[in-house]
């Protein structure tokens, strides 16, 4: 297992597979960061329930754009131009979670509750990873991690509030949870992924896909139950087991 | 196995542009939050500013932004 601490100046000496995987993971992360705003800005900024909520949508988008900027800079510094990602259609995003549109407040809330939480798991992989500039971005104290935690808190609070209203509101948020829970579990990738093993071999990730997914389930299932919602079937509708 | 690593020409200018956009958005949001705290409907201008800025970013016309 590779465990060196690689600075940018050391990259020319690294194995081609290390460079390929580093370039790939930076491009994917940049895509995910800007993918969120592309899902919800158009519909949610004008229609969020209150002006405070509208401003929260704008602030969340601003923070995700800033996260894109940081990953795009890391990628650009090693020769990867990710600017095409800014104008790429949603349908072409790396992860399926970012290929649609969010058009309801329930979906926006649950996206923060569940999908930003998956994002936290992905980002945690990089804290302490072998590429030092990437690790430093996510090591405590990390503004990126703090801002993602804020998105998760907002989504969790709003999801719980909607669920607590009962009736149609609860039904709508349960529907959103059903969709995003399945989508979120798929975001961790296949349990037997060869590429994920190579990321671990090169110290660019720590956990296996299955381990991270298991930890996510252990974290969110009690939260869903505490909201009085039903935990969806963890296998039904999944594409990447 | 030495592979030259060269930064992309766009990396710096794009970083500068987006940094400024993000700062402008945060300023609008913070002003809006203060106004909305006093009057729940008073942040309309700041929300309009955010919509305008974000519409530019969502369009993703990077060459236009950077005058390239």
Coordinates of C-alpha atoms in Angstrom, one line a residue:
Chain A
X1 CA 0.0 0.0 0.0
X2 CA 1.4 3.4 -1.1
X3 CA 1.7 5.8 1.8
X4 CA 4.1 8.6 0.7
X5 CA 3.0 12.2 1.1
X6 CA 3.1 13.5 -2.5
X7 CA 3.4 17.3 -3.2
X8 CA 2.6 18.8 -6.5
X9 CA 6.4 19.0 -7.4
X10 CA 6.7 15.2 -6.8
X11 CA 4.0 14.3 -9.3
X12 CA 6.3 13.9 -12.3
X13 CA 8.0 11.0 -10.4
X14 CA 4.8 9.2 -9.6
X15 CA 3.5 6.1 -11.2
X16 CA 1.2 6.7 -14.3
X17 CA -1.7 5.0 -12.5
X18 CA -1.4 7.3 -9.6
X19 CA -1.6 10.3 -11.9
X20 CA -4.5 8.9 -13.8
X21 CA -6.5 8.2 -10.7
X22 CA -5.7 11.6 -9.1
X23 CA -6.8 13.4 -12.3
X24 CA -9.9 11.3 -12.4
X25 CA -10.9 11.8 -8.8
X26 CA -10.4 15.6 -9.0
X27 CA -12.5 15.9 -12.1
X28 CA -15.3 13.8 -10.6
X29 CA -15.2 15.8 -7.4
X30 CA -15.3 19.1 -9.3
X31 CA -18.3 17.8 -11.3
X32 CA -20.1 16.8 -8.1
X33 CA -19.6 20.1 -6.5
X34 CA -21.1 22.1 -9.3
X35 CA -23.6 19.4 -10.1
X36 CA -25.7 20.3 -7.0
X37 CA -26.4 24.0 -7.9
X38 CA -27.3 22.8 -11.5
X39 CA -29.9 20.6 -9.9
X40 CA -31.7 23.1 -7.8
X41 CA -30.8 26.8 -8.5
X42 CA -33.2 27.3 -11.4
X43 CA -36.3 26.0 -9.6
X44 CA -35.6 26.5 -5.9
X45 CA -34.1 30.0 -5.8
X46 CA -37.4 31.6 -7.0
X47 CA -39.8 29.3 -5.2
X48 CA -38.3 28.4 -1.8
X49 CA -40.9 28.9 0.9
X50 CA -39.5 32.1 2.5
X51 CA -37.0 34.7 1.6
X52 CA -34.7 33.3 4.2
X53 CA -35.0 30.0 2.5
X54 CA -34.3 31.6 -0.9
X55 CA -31.1 33.1 0.5
X56 CA -30.1 29.8 2.0
X57 CA -30.4 28.3 -1.5
X58 CA -28.2 31.1 -2.9
X59 CA -25.7 30.7 -0.1
X60 CA -25.6 26.9 -0.6
X61 CA -25.0 27.4 -4.3
X62 CA -22.2 30.0 -3.6
X63 CA -20.5 27.5 -1.3
X64 CA -20.7 24.7 -3.8
X65 CA -19.3 27.0 -6.5
X66 CA -16.5 27.8 -4.2
X67 CA -15.8 24.1 -3.6
X68 CA -15.8 23.6 -7.4
X69 CA -13.3 26.4 -7.7
X70 CA -11.0 24.7 -5.2
X71 CA -11.1 21.3 -6.8
X72 CA -10.9 22.9 -10.3
X73 CA -7.7 24.7 -9.1
X74 CA -6.2 21.5 -7.8
X75 CA -7.0 19.8 -11.1
X76 CA -5.8 22.8 -13.2
X77 CA -2.5 22.9 -11.3
X78 CA -1.8 19.4 -12.6
X79 CA -2.9 20.0 -16.1
X80 CA -6.5 19.0 -16.0
X81 CA -8.9 21.6 -17.5
X82 CA -12.3 21.1 -15.8
X83 CA -13.9 24.3 -17.1
X84 CA -16.0 22.2 -19.5
X85 CA -17.8 20.9 -16.4
X86 CA -19.4 24.3 -15.9
X87 CA -21.4 24.1 -19.1
X88 CA -22.0 20.4 -19.3
X89 CA -25.6 19.3 -19.4
X90 CA -26.9 17.6 -16.2
X91 CA -27.5 14.4 -18.2
X92 CA -23.7 14.1 -18.7
X93 CA -22.6 14.4 -15.1
X94 CA -20.4 11.6 -13.7
X95 CA -22.9 10.5 -11.1
X96 CA -26.5 9.8 -11.7
X97 CA -27.6 11.8 -8.6
X98 CA -26.7 14.9 -10.5
X99 CA -28.4 14.1 -13.8
X100 CA -31.9 15.4 -13.1
X101 CA -33.5 18.5 -11.7
X102 CA -34.8 19.3 -8.2
X103 CA -38.2 21.0 -8.5
X104 CA -39.7 20.6 -5.0
X105 CA -38.8 21.9 -1.6
X106 CA -39.0 18.4 -0.2
X107 CA -36.4 17.2 -2.7
X108 CA -34.2 20.1 -1.9
X109 CA -34.4 19.3 1.8
X110 CA -33.8 15.6 1.4
X111 CA -31.0 16.3 -1.0
X112 CA -29.2 18.1 1.8
X113 CA -30.1 15.5 4.4
X114 CA -28.9 12.5 2.4
X115 CA -26.9 13.4 -0.7
X116 CA -24.7 16.1 0.9
X117 CA -24.1 13.6 3.6
X118 CA -22.9 11.1 1.0
X119 CA -20.7 14.0 -0.2
X120 CA -19.3 14.3 3.3
X121 CA -18.3 10.6 3.1
X122 CA -16.5 11.1 -0.2
X123 CA -14.7 14.2 1.0
X124 CA -13.6 12.5 4.2
X125 CA -11.7 10.0 2.1
X126 CA -9.3 12.7 1.0
X127 CA -8.4 14.0 4.5
X128 CA -5.0 12.3 5.1
X129 CA -4.7 11.0 1.6
X130 CA -1.3 10.7 -0.2
X131 CA -1.7 13.8 -2.4
X132 CA -0.9 16.5 0.1
X133 CA -2.6 19.5 -1.6
X134 CA -5.9 17.5 -1.7
X135 CA -5.5 16.3 1.8
X136 CA -4.8 19.8 3.1
X137 CA -8.1 21.0 1.6
X138 CA -10.1 18.6 3.7
X139 CA -8.0 18.2 6.9
X140 CA -9.5 19.7 10.0
X141 CA -10.2 22.6 10.2
X142 CA -11.6 22.6 6.7
X143 CA -13.9 25.3 5.4
X144 CA -15.2 22.9 2.7
X145 CA -16.1 20.3 5.4
X146 CA -17.6 22.9 7.6
X147 CA -19.8 24.2 4.8
X148 CA -20.9 20.8 3.8
X149 CA -21.9 20.1 7.4
X150 CA -24.0 23.2 7.3
X151 CA -25.8 21.9 4.2
X152 CA -26.4 18.6 5.8
X153 CA -27.8 20.3 9.0
X154 CA -30.1 22.5 7.0
X155 CA -31.4 19.6 5.0
X156 CA -31.8 17.4 8.1
X157 CA -33.7 20.0 10.0
X158 CA -36.0 20.9 7.1
X159 CA -36.7 17.2 6.3
X160 CA -37.6 16.6 10.0
X161 CA -39.9 19.7 10.0
X162 CA -41.7 18.6 6.9
X163 CA -42.1 15.0 8.2
X164 CA -43.5 16.4 11.5
X165 CA -46.4 18.1 9.7
X166 CA -47.8 14.7 8.8
X167 CA -50.4 14.1 6.2
X168 CA -49.6 15.0 2.6
X169 CA -46.4 16.8 3.6
X170 CA -45.1 13.6 5.3
X171 CA -46.1 11.6 2.2
X172 CA -44.2 14.0 -0.1
X173 CA -41.1 13.9 2.0
X174 CA -41.2 10.1 2.4
X175 CA -41.3 9.9 -1.4
X176 CA -38.3 12.2 -1.6
X177 CA -36.5 10.0 1.0
X178 CA -37.3 6.9 -1.0
X179 CA -35.7 8.3 -4.1
X180 CA -32.6 10.0 -2.6
X181 CA -31.8 7.1 -0.2
X182 CA -31.6 4.7 -3.2
X183 CA -29.6 7.3 -5.2
X184 CA -27.3 8.0 -2.3
X185 CA -26.5 4.3 -1.7
X186 CA -25.6 3.9 -5.4
X187 CA -23.3 6.9 -5.2
X188 CA -20.8 4.8 -3.2
X189 CA -20.3 2.6 -6.2
X190 CA -20.1 -1.1 -6.6
X191 CA -18.9 -3.1 -3.6
X192 CA -16.5 -5.1 -5.7
X193 CA -15.1 -2.1 -7.7
X194 CA -11.6 -2.7 -9.0
X195 CA -11.0 1.0 -9.4
X196 CA -12.0 1.7 -5.8
X197 CA -9.3 -0.9 -4.7
X198 CA -6.7 0.9 -6.8
X199 CA -7.7 4.2 -5.2
X200 CA -7.0 2.5 -1.8
X201 CA -3.8 1.0 -3.0
X202 CA -2.5 4.4 -3.9
X203 CA -3.7 6.0 -0.7
X204 CA -6.2 8.3 -2.4
X205 CA -9.1 6.7 -0.5
X206 CA -9.3 4.9 2.8
X207 CA -12.5 2.9 2.9
X208 CA -13.9 0.4 0.5
X209 CA -17.1 1.4 -1.2
X210 CA -19.0 -1.2 0.9
X211 CA -17.5 0.0 4.2
X212 CA -18.4 3.6 3.4
X213 CA -21.9 2.6 2.4
X214 CA -22.4 0.6 5.6
X215 CA -21.3 3.5 7.7
X216 CA -23.7 5.8 5.9
X217 CA -26.6 3.4 6.4
X218 CA -25.7 3.1 10.1
X219 CA -25.7 6.9 10.4
X220 CA -28.9 7.8 8.4
X221 CA -31.3 4.9 9.2
X222 CA -31.8 6.0 12.9
X223 CA -32.2 9.6 11.7
X224 CA -34.9 8.6 9.2
X225 CA -36.7 6.6 11.9
X226 CA -36.5 9.4 14.4
X227 CA -38.3 11.6 11.9
X228 CA -41.2 9.1 11.9
X229 CA -40.4 8.1 8.3
X230 CA -39.9 4.6 6.9
X231 CA -36.4 3.5 6.0
X232 CA -36.5 2.5 2.4
X233 CA -35.4 -1.0 1.2
X234 CA -31.6 -0.7 0.8
X235 CA -31.6 -2.9 -2.3
X236 CA -34.8 -2.1 -4.2
X237 CA -34.1 0.0 -7.3
X238 CA -30.3 0.0 -6.8
X239 CA -28.1 0.0 -9.8
X240 CA -24.7 -0.5 -8.2
X241 CA -24.6 -3.2 -5.5
Chain B
X1 CA 8.7 7.4 -15.6
X2 CA 8.9 11.1 -15.5
X3 CA 5.8 12.8 -16.9
X4 CA 5.9 16.7 -17.1
X5 CA 3.1 18.3 -15.1
X6 CA 2.0 21.6 -16.6
X7 CA -0.8 23.8 -15.1
X8 CA -3.6 24.7 -17.5
X9 CA -3.5 28.3 -18.7
X10 CA -7.1 28.8 -17.5
X11 CA -6.5 27.5 -13.9
X12 CA -5.5 30.9 -12.4
X13 CA -8.0 33.2 -14.3
X14 CA -10.9 30.9 -13.6
X15 CA -10.0 30.7 -9.9
X16 CA -9.8 34.5 -9.7
X17 CA -13.1 34.9 -11.5
X18 CA -15.0 32.4 -9.4
X19 CA -13.5 33.7 -6.2
X20 CA -14.9 37.1 -7.0
X21 CA -18.3 35.7 -7.9
X22 CA -18.5 33.8 -4.6
X23 CA -17.6 36.8 -2.6
X24 CA -20.2 38.9 -4.4
X25 CA -22.9 36.2 -3.7
X26 CA -22.0 36.0 -0.1
X27 CA -22.2 39.8 0.2
X28 CA -25.7 39.8 -1.3
X29 CA -26.8 36.8 0.8
X30 CA -25.6 38.4 4.0
X31 CA -27.3 41.7 3.3
X32 CA -30.4 39.9 2.4
X33 CA -30.3 37.9 5.6
X34 CA -30.0 41.1 7.7
X35 CA -32.9 42.7 5.9
X36 CA -35.1 39.6 6.0
X37 CA -34.5 39.3 9.7
X38 CA -36.2 42.7 10.2
X39 CA -38.9 42.2 7.6
X40 CA -39.6 38.8 6.0
X41 CA -40.2 40.4 2.6
X42 CA -37.4 43.0 2.5
X43 CA -34.7 40.9 0.8
X44 CA -36.2 41.0 -2.7
X45 CA -33.4 43.1 -4.3
X46 CA -30.7 40.9 -2.8
X47 CA -32.5 37.7 -4.0
X48 CA -32.7 39.3 -7.5
X49 CA -29.0 40.0 -7.4
X50 CA -28.3 36.4 -6.5
X51 CA -30.6 35.1 -9.3
X52 CA -28.8 37.3 -11.8
X53 CA -25.3 36.2 -10.7
X54 CA -26.2 32.6 -10.5
X55 CA -27.9 32.6 -13.9
X56 CA -24.5 33.6 -15.4
X57 CA -22.7 30.9 -13.5
X58 CA -25.3 28.2 -14.4
X59 CA -24.9 29.2 -18.1
X60 CA -21.3 28.3 -17.8
X61 CA -20.0 30.5 -20.6
X62 CA -16.4 30.4 -19.3
X63 CA -14.9 32.0 -22.4
X64 CA -17.2 35.0 -22.0
X65 CA -16.3 35.3 -18.3
X66 CA -12.6 35.3 -19.0
X67 CA -12.7 37.3 -22.2
X68 CA -10.9 34.4 -23.9

